[in-house]
Short mmCIF file of C-alpha atoms in Angstrom, two decimals:
data_model
loop_
_atom_site.label_atom_id
_atom_site.label_comp_id
_atom_site.label_asym_id
_atom_site.label_seq_id
_atom_site.Cartn_x
_atom_site.Cartn_y
_atom_site.Cartn_z
CA UNK A 1 47.50 77.05 80.38
CA UNK A 2 44.50 78.60 78.50
CA UNK A 3 41.76 80.15 80.56
CA UNK A 4 38.84 77.74 80.12
CA UNK A 5 36.20 80.22 81.46
CA UNK A 6 37.41 82.88 78.99
CA UNK A 7 37.27 80.45 76.02
CA UNK A 8 33.80 79.40 77.04
CA UNK A 9 32.50 82.75 76.20
CA UNK A 10 32.87 81.97 72.53
CA UNK A 11 30.86 78.81 72.68
CA UNK A 12 27.50 79.25 70.76
CA UNK A 13 24.51 78.90 73.04
CA UNK A 14 20.87 79.84 72.99
CA UNK A 15 19.86 83.18 74.51
CA UNK A 16 17.64 82.07 77.32
CA UNK A 17 15.91 85.42 77.93
CA UNK A 18 13.26 85.32 75.24
CA UNK A 19 12.05 83.65 72.05
CA UNK A 20 10.92 85.23 68.77
CA UNK A 21 7.35 84.62 67.87
CA UNK A 22 4.38 86.22 65.96
CA UNK A 23 2.00 87.62 68.59
CA UNK A 24 -1.72 87.22 67.96
CA UNK A 25 -3.54 90.48 68.57
CA UNK A 26 -6.51 90.33 70.96
CA UNK A 27 -7.66 93.87 70.25
CA UNK A 28 -11.25 94.43 69.11
CA UNK A 29 -11.90 90.75 68.37
CA UNK A 30 -15.29 90.12 66.74
CA UNK A 31 -15.60 86.93 68.81
CA UNK A 32 -15.61 89.12 71.85
CA UNK A 33 -17.08 92.44 70.83
CA UNK A 34 -19.72 91.43 68.34
CA UNK A 35 -20.87 88.33 70.34
CA UNK A 36 -20.86 89.11 74.08
CA UNK A 37 -20.28 85.99 76.12
CA UNK A 38 -23.47 84.60 77.72
CA UNK A 39 -23.31 81.51 79.99
CA UNK A 40 -25.65 78.57 79.70
CA UNK A 41 -26.10 75.59 81.96
CA UNK A 42 -27.30 73.39 79.15
CA UNK A 43 -25.85 72.24 75.89
CA UNK A 44 -29.11 73.14 74.12
CA UNK A 45 -31.59 75.89 74.85
CA UNK A 46 -34.41 77.96 73.45
CA UNK A 47 -35.33 81.68 73.65
CA UNK A 48 -38.84 83.01 73.24
CA UNK A 49 -39.71 85.51 70.54
CA UNK A 50 -42.43 88.06 71.02
CA UNK A 51 -44.77 88.80 68.16
CA UNK A 52 -43.44 92.23 67.38
CA UNK A 53 -46.08 93.13 64.72
CA UNK A 54 -48.86 92.52 67.17
CA UNK A 55 -47.02 94.38 69.90
CA UNK A 56 -46.52 97.47 67.72
CA UNK A 57 -50.05 97.67 66.16
CA UNK A 58 -52.10 100.71 67.09
CA UNK A 59 -55.08 99.63 69.19
CA UNK A 60 -57.21 102.48 70.59
CA UNK A 61 -58.82 102.05 73.98
CA UNK A 62 -62.57 102.34 74.70
CA UNK A 63 -64.08 105.74 75.54
CA UNK A 64 -66.31 106.05 78.59
CA UNK A 65 -67.21 103.52 81.32
CA UNK A 66 -69.88 101.75 79.19
CA UNK A 67 -67.67 100.80 76.27
CA UNK A 68 -66.32 97.31 75.68
CA UNK A 69 -62.81 97.23 76.99
CA UNK A 70 -60.36 95.73 74.37
CA UNK A 71 -58.51 92.81 75.83
CA UNK A 72 -54.80 93.06 75.15
CA UNK A 73 -51.77 90.86 75.88
CA UNK A 74 -48.50 89.88 74.37
CA UNK A 75 -48.18 87.04 71.99
CA UNK A 76 -45.26 84.67 71.52
CA UNK A 77 -44.28 84.30 67.89
CA UNK A 78 -42.16 81.21 68.48
CA UNK A 79 -38.80 80.16 69.80
CA UNK A 80 -35.21 80.32 68.69
CA UNK A 81 -32.92 77.33 69.46
CA UNK A 82 -29.21 77.25 70.08
CA UNK A 83 -26.94 74.27 70.48
CA UNK A 84 -23.49 74.46 72.13
CA UNK A 85 -20.92 72.38 70.30
CA UNK A 86 -17.74 70.93 71.91
CA UNK A 87 -14.42 71.33 70.05
CA UNK A 88 -11.30 69.62 71.34
CA UNK A 89 -7.50 69.95 71.08
CA UNK A 90 -4.79 67.96 72.80
CA UNK A 91 -1.29 68.76 73.87
CA UNK A 92 1.14 66.06 74.85
CA UNK A 93 4.12 66.98 76.98
CA UNK A 94 6.65 64.40 78.17
CA UNK A 95 8.35 64.81 81.57
CA UNK A 96 11.69 64.46 79.89
CA UNK A 97 11.01 67.40 77.52
CA UNK A 98 9.77 69.50 80.37
CA UNK A 99 12.81 68.73 82.52
CA UNK A 100 15.64 69.08 79.88
CA UNK A 101 14.45 71.99 77.86
CA UNK A 102 15.88 75.53 78.13
CA UNK A 103 14.29 77.62 80.83
CA UNK A 104 12.93 80.12 78.31
CA UNK A 105 11.06 77.43 76.40
CA UNK A 106 9.05 75.95 79.33
CA UNK A 107 7.56 73.35 77.06
CA UNK A 108 4.31 72.74 78.92
CA UNK A 109 3.47 76.41 79.39
CA UNK A 110 4.20 77.28 75.74
CA UNK A 111 2.31 74.21 74.51
CA UNK A 112 -0.72 75.32 76.47
CA UNK A 113 -0.45 78.91 75.19
CA UNK A 114 -0.10 77.61 71.64
CA UNK A 115 -3.28 75.56 72.01
CA UNK A 116 -5.13 78.48 73.51
CA UNK A 117 -4.20 80.60 70.47
CA UNK A 118 -5.61 77.84 68.22
CA UNK A 119 -8.93 78.13 70.09
CA UNK A 120 -9.02 81.85 69.84
CA UNK A 121 -8.12 81.81 66.10
CA UNK A 122 -10.86 79.24 65.49
CA UNK A 123 -13.41 81.35 67.36
CA UNK A 124 -12.51 84.59 65.56
CA UNK A 125 -12.71 82.86 62.07
CA UNK A 126 -16.11 81.36 62.97
CA UNK A 127 -17.38 84.73 64.19
CA UNK A 128 -16.46 86.48 60.96
CA UNK A 129 -17.76 83.67 58.82
CA UNK A 130 -21.17 84.36 60.44
CA UNK A 131 -20.88 88.16 60.17
CA UNK A 132 -19.87 87.92 56.49
CA UNK A 133 -22.72 85.67 55.60
CA UNK A 134 -25.30 87.48 53.57
CA UNK A 135 -27.90 84.82 54.31
CA UNK A 136 -27.55 85.46 58.04
CA UNK A 137 -27.33 89.29 57.91
CA UNK A 138 -29.86 90.02 55.13
CA UNK A 139 -29.72 93.79 55.58
CA UNK A 140 -26.81 95.20 53.64
CA UNK A 141 -25.27 96.17 50.36
CA UNK A 142 -22.65 94.77 48.06
CA UNK A 143 -20.47 97.44 46.57
CA UNK A 144 -19.07 97.20 43.06
CA UNK A 145 -16.27 98.98 41.08
CA UNK A 146 -16.49 102.73 41.50
CA UNK A 147 -18.60 102.61 44.63
CA UNK A 148 -16.15 100.90 46.96
CA UNK A 149 -14.55 102.69 49.85
CA UNK A 150 -11.09 102.53 48.18
CA UNK A 151 -12.41 104.36 45.04
CA UNK A 152 -11.09 107.44 46.72
CA UNK A 153 -11.99 110.03 43.99
CA UNK A 154 -15.14 108.40 42.55
CA UNK A 155 -18.31 110.47 42.74
CA UNK A 156 -20.28 107.12 43.04
CA UNK A 157 -18.42 106.27 46.21
CA UNK A 158 -19.95 107.67 49.45
CA UNK A 159 -18.89 105.71 52.55
CA UNK A 160 -20.75 108.01 54.94
CA UNK A 161 -24.04 107.67 53.17
CA UNK A 162 -23.74 103.82 52.99
CA UNK A 163 -22.96 103.47 56.72
CA UNK A 164 -25.59 106.00 57.71
CA UNK A 165 -28.19 103.98 55.83
CA UNK A 166 -27.12 100.88 57.81
CA UNK A 167 -27.36 102.68 61.12
CA UNK A 168 -30.82 104.06 60.25
CA UNK A 169 -32.07 100.62 59.35
CA UNK A 170 -30.83 99.10 62.49
CA UNK A 171 -32.35 101.87 64.60
CA UNK A 172 -35.66 101.57 62.79
CA UNK A 173 -35.91 97.77 63.18
CA UNK A 174 -34.57 97.38 66.70
CA UNK A 175 -34.76 100.82 68.38
CA UNK A 176 -31.13 100.39 69.25
CA UNK A 177 -28.05 102.44 68.48
CA UNK A 178 -25.26 100.83 66.46
CA UNK A 179 -22.48 100.27 68.91
CA UNK A 180 -20.17 98.00 66.85
CA UNK A 181 -18.64 98.78 63.43
CA UNK A 182 -16.11 96.10 62.68
CA UNK A 183 -13.37 96.85 60.14
CA UNK A 184 -9.72 96.20 59.61
CA UNK A 185 -6.80 98.65 59.36
CA UNK A 186 -7.10 98.89 55.58
CA UNK A 187 -10.69 100.14 55.82
CA UNK A 188 -9.66 102.88 58.20
CA UNK A 189 -6.66 103.85 56.03
CA UNK A 190 -8.85 104.24 52.93
CA UNK A 191 -11.63 106.09 54.76
CA UNK A 192 -9.10 108.59 56.05
CA UNK A 193 -7.91 109.34 52.51
CA UNK A 194 -11.34 109.33 50.79
CA UNK A 195 -12.19 112.70 49.09
CA UNK A 196 -15.94 112.59 49.91
CA UNK A 197 -15.25 111.81 53.55
CA UNK A 198 -12.75 114.74 53.81
CA UNK A 199 -15.36 117.02 52.11
CA UNK A 200 -17.90 115.98 54.71
CA UNK A 201 -15.42 116.74 57.54
CA UNK A 202 -14.85 120.20 56.11
CA UNK A 203 -18.44 121.07 55.46
CA UNK A 204 -20.17 119.41 58.40
CA UNK A 205 -17.48 119.56 61.16
CA UNK A 206 -15.90 122.81 59.96
CA UNK A 207 -12.41 121.17 59.86
CA UNK A 208 -9.85 122.90 57.61
CA UNK A 209 -8.24 120.94 54.82
CA UNK A 210 -4.86 121.98 56.17
CA UNK A 211 -5.77 120.36 59.44
CA UNK A 212 -6.77 117.16 57.68
CA UNK A 213 -3.37 117.03 55.88
CA UNK A 214 -1.50 117.35 59.13
CA UNK A 215 -3.88 115.09 61.18
CA UNK A 216 -5.76 112.62 58.89
CA UNK A 217 -9.27 111.55 59.64
CA UNK A 218 -9.48 109.08 62.52
CA UNK A 219 -12.21 106.98 64.10
CA UNK A 220 -13.54 109.75 66.29
CA UNK A 221 -14.13 112.05 63.28
CA UNK A 222 -15.77 109.26 61.35
CA UNK A 223 -18.12 108.59 64.22
CA UNK A 224 -19.21 112.21 64.35
CA UNK A 225 -19.89 112.14 60.55
CA UNK A 226 -21.99 108.95 61.12
CA UNK A 227 -24.17 110.64 63.73
CA UNK A 228 -22.52 110.19 67.07
CA UNK A 229 -23.32 112.85 69.59
CA UNK A 230 -20.69 112.71 72.46
CA UNK A 231 -22.48 115.37 74.58
CA UNK A 232 -25.80 113.40 74.49
CA UNK A 233 -24.76 109.86 73.54
CA UNK A 234 -28.25 108.40 73.78
CA UNK A 235 -29.55 110.77 71.06
CA UNK A 236 -26.94 109.85 68.43
CA UNK A 237 -27.50 107.53 65.44
CA UNK A 238 -24.46 105.51 66.62
CA UNK A 239 -22.80 105.26 69.98
CA UNK A 240 -19.46 106.99 70.53
CA UNK A 241 -16.60 104.40 70.37
CA UNK A 242 -18.53 102.20 67.90
CA UNK A 243 -15.75 101.85 65.37
CA UNK A 244 -13.59 98.81 66.26
CA UNK A 245 -10.51 98.48 64.16
CA UNK A 246 -9.01 94.96 64.27
CA UNK A 247 -5.46 94.06 63.51
CA UNK A 248 -6.16 90.26 63.93
CA UNK A 249 -4.34 88.30 61.27
CA UNK A 250 -4.09 84.53 60.77
CA UNK A 251 -2.91 82.02 58.27
CA UNK A 252 -5.79 80.61 56.24
CA UNK A 253 -3.64 77.51 55.30
CA UNK A 254 -5.09 74.52 57.00
CA UNK A 255 -2.86 73.23 59.84
CA UNK A 256 -1.79 69.73 60.40
CA UNK A 257 0.78 68.01 62.64
CA UNK A 258 3.41 68.05 59.91
CA UNK A 259 2.49 71.18 57.89
CA UNK A 260 5.62 73.19 57.34
CA UNK A 261 7.69 74.90 54.74
CA UNK A 262 4.77 76.86 53.27
CA UNK A 263 4.93 80.40 52.15
CA UNK A 264 3.83 82.72 54.94
CA UNK A 265 0.32 83.95 54.26
CA UNK A 266 -1.60 86.45 56.46
CA UNK A 267 -5.24 87.38 56.08
CA UNK A 268 -7.84 89.41 57.86
CA UNK A 269 -10.79 87.22 58.97
CA UNK A 270 -12.99 90.19 58.09
CA UNK A 271 -11.89 90.13 54.43
CA UNK A 272 -12.94 93.23 52.52
CA UNK A 273 -16.23 93.55 54.40
CA UNK A 274 -17.47 95.87 57.17
CA UNK A 275 -20.29 94.90 59.62
CA UNK A 276 -22.46 97.18 61.66
CA UNK A 277 -24.30 95.85 64.74
CA UNK A 278 -26.39 96.74 67.70
CA UNK A 279 -24.98 94.16 70.03
CA UNK A 280 -26.92 91.99 72.47
CA UNK A 281 -26.96 92.16 76.19
CA UNK A 282 -26.07 88.88 77.99
CA UNK A 283 -29.09 87.87 80.05
CA UNK A 284 -31.18 90.64 78.47
CA UNK A 285 -32.29 93.96 79.99
CA UNK A 286 -35.51 94.20 81.92
CA UNK A 287 -36.53 90.78 80.75
CA UNK A 288 -36.02 91.23 77.05
CA UNK A 289 -33.42 91.86 74.40
CA UNK A 290 -33.23 92.57 70.73
CA UNK A 291 -29.52 92.90 70.11
CA UNK A 292 -27.71 90.99 67.40
CA UNK A 293 -26.15 87.86 68.93
CA UNK A 294 -24.34 86.15 71.72
CA UNK A 295 -21.56 83.66 72.39
CA UNK A 296 -23.39 80.89 74.26
CA UNK A 297 -20.93 78.98 76.33
CA UNK A 298 -21.23 76.07 78.81
CA UNK A 299 -21.09 77.54 82.30
CA UNK A 300 -21.17 74.23 84.20
CA UNK A 301 -17.60 74.43 85.28
CA UNK A 302 -16.88 77.40 87.48
CA UNK A 303 -13.43 76.07 88.18
CA UNK A 304 -12.26 72.73 89.74
CA UNK A 305 -15.66 70.98 89.87
CA UNK A 306 -16.24 67.30 89.34
CA UNK A 307 -19.49 66.80 87.43
CA UNK A 308 -22.18 68.77 85.65
CA UNK A 309 -25.39 66.82 85.86
CA UNK A 310 -27.49 69.18 83.81
CA UNK A 311 -25.32 68.56 80.70
CA UNK A 312 -25.12 64.81 80.97
CA UNK A 313 -21.27 65.08 80.91
CA UNK A 314 -19.28 63.78 83.85
CA UNK A 315 -16.01 65.69 84.58
CA UNK A 316 -14.41 63.26 86.98
CA UNK A 317 -10.87 64.54 86.50
CA UNK A 318 -8.69 67.42 87.70
CA UNK A 319 -9.36 70.76 86.03
CA UNK A 320 -6.39 73.16 85.99
CA UNK A 321 -8.41 76.08 84.64
CA UNK A 322 -12.16 76.48 84.40
CA UNK A 323 -14.55 79.07 82.91
CA UNK A 324 -12.92 81.53 80.49
CA UNK A 325 -16.07 81.73 78.37
CA UNK A 326 -16.32 78.00 77.82
CA UNK A 327 -12.63 77.22 77.42
CA UNK A 328 -11.70 74.33 79.74
CA UNK A 329 -8.31 72.91 80.38
CA UNK A 330 -8.04 69.28 81.55
CA UNK A 331 -4.83 67.57 82.61
CA UNK A 332 -4.54 63.71 82.35
CA UNK A 333 -1.57 61.48 82.83
CA UNK A 334 0.18 60.18 79.72
CA UNK A 335 1.74 56.76 80.06
CA UNK A 336 2.45 56.27 76.33
CA UNK A 337 5.72 58.31 76.31
CA UNK A 338 9.05 57.43 77.91
CA UNK A 339 9.36 58.75 81.35
CA UNK A 340 5.60 59.58 81.48
CA UNK A 341 3.99 62.87 80.74
CA UNK A 342 0.82 64.91 80.61
CA UNK A 343 -2.07 65.03 78.17
CA UNK A 344 -3.51 68.45 78.28
CA UNK A 345 -6.87 68.71 76.67
CA UNK A 346 -8.33 72.05 75.61
CA UNK A 347 -12.15 71.94 75.42
CA UNK A 348 -14.12 74.77 73.92
CA UNK A 349 -17.84 74.43 74.63
CA UNK A 350 -19.25 77.46 72.82
CA UNK A 351 -21.37 78.46 69.88
CA UNK A 352 -22.52 81.66 68.26
CA UNK A 353 -26.23 82.44 68.52
CA UNK A 354 -27.80 85.05 66.19
CA UNK A 355 -31.01 86.13 67.83
CA UNK A 356 -31.85 89.31 65.89
CA UNK A 357 -30.54 89.51 62.37
CA UNK A 358 -32.20 92.91 61.85
CA UNK A 359 -29.67 94.31 64.33
CA UNK A 360 -26.99 93.86 61.75
CA UNK A 361 -25.96 95.54 58.50
CA UNK A 362 -23.35 93.99 56.19
CA UNK A 363 -21.29 96.02 53.74
CA UNK A 364 -19.79 93.42 51.39
CA UNK A 365 -16.76 94.19 49.16
CA UNK A 366 -16.14 97.63 50.87
CA UNK A 367 -12.64 97.26 49.48
CA UNK A 368 -11.39 95.61 46.29
CA UNK A 369 -9.89 92.33 47.51
CA UNK A 370 -8.37 91.76 44.09
CA UNK A 371 -6.08 94.80 44.47
CA UNK A 372 -3.05 92.84 45.45
CA UNK A 373 -0.84 95.94 44.98
CA UNK A 374 -2.34 97.60 48.00
CA UNK A 375 -3.45 94.65 50.06
CA UNK A 376 -1.53 91.65 48.91
CA UNK A 377 -3.69 88.60 49.59
CA UNK A 378 -4.78 89.76 53.11
CA UNK A 379 -8.40 90.42 52.05
CA UNK A 380 -8.99 87.10 50.26
CA UNK A 381 -8.81 83.46 51.37
#
């Protein structure tokens, strides 16, 4: 008689240890680094603006006790408004699917993780759409053929001078150091191979050309060329650690419940652009702030509450996960599927708020997005 247990070893079955999937990088996300999260108890709010020109005007004091003392005081120039918008996604998981699926799939958990990725992708794309908007960040430059950062041997291309100009403008207009320079891996690759940048490294940092061949220019060397001073960080033009290289990729093809069979496309949300910022401080510092912008999110749900009267929204249902910078997970019963199930709603109550455009500098077309030989379509969408 044949050994059934032995034959069973040749029966095809699914490996239940892992699944194969494309991970979404969370390193150096603009939605986190460029827009620090700032809680708000209200869906709409306002922030005062001080009249900076009045504040900075020279006004001498009176000499002697008999002089007329000039009366001084701050002036409010106006208010900036922000509005938090709610964005919603829903996951439906039937009890039958959850009970009969392979252990590695864990349908409900993976559905929830999938929805959370959709939220994070949406946030990152929205963040870069703001950062790449020349009508929002009016300080900046658009580079053309010959002056782009991937024109490695062109005498008209000087990445260090361009970025130093941006850092100087931000410092002049805000008094703050640049502490965020957002770029993708292609920007860093081309900067490390740029002849002008290598010449600066040799002449200003006394690095040998042989050393640069064996150990190409990295972010720490670039920061020194841009004016970082590690021994006295507060004195530098930029802060050490400012360069944030993102490897976040997403598919710019619009999704739908039945979208499939499309050719894989991957793009950087940053496109060919680089942005330099002096970032804001959530809640301000010493009662004021003049950093670039914030991610305003609804803070009314610290976790497991029932209602938020200040927002006018009643949350009379169980909350399986609150907070997380405005991302809320709500579980509701689903009676519309056989055997019952769960409707998991992902609510994202957050919006980007640019409070000081002068704290940003936009370098548009730093790379040639039409060069599909080097970049494919990853810089254009």
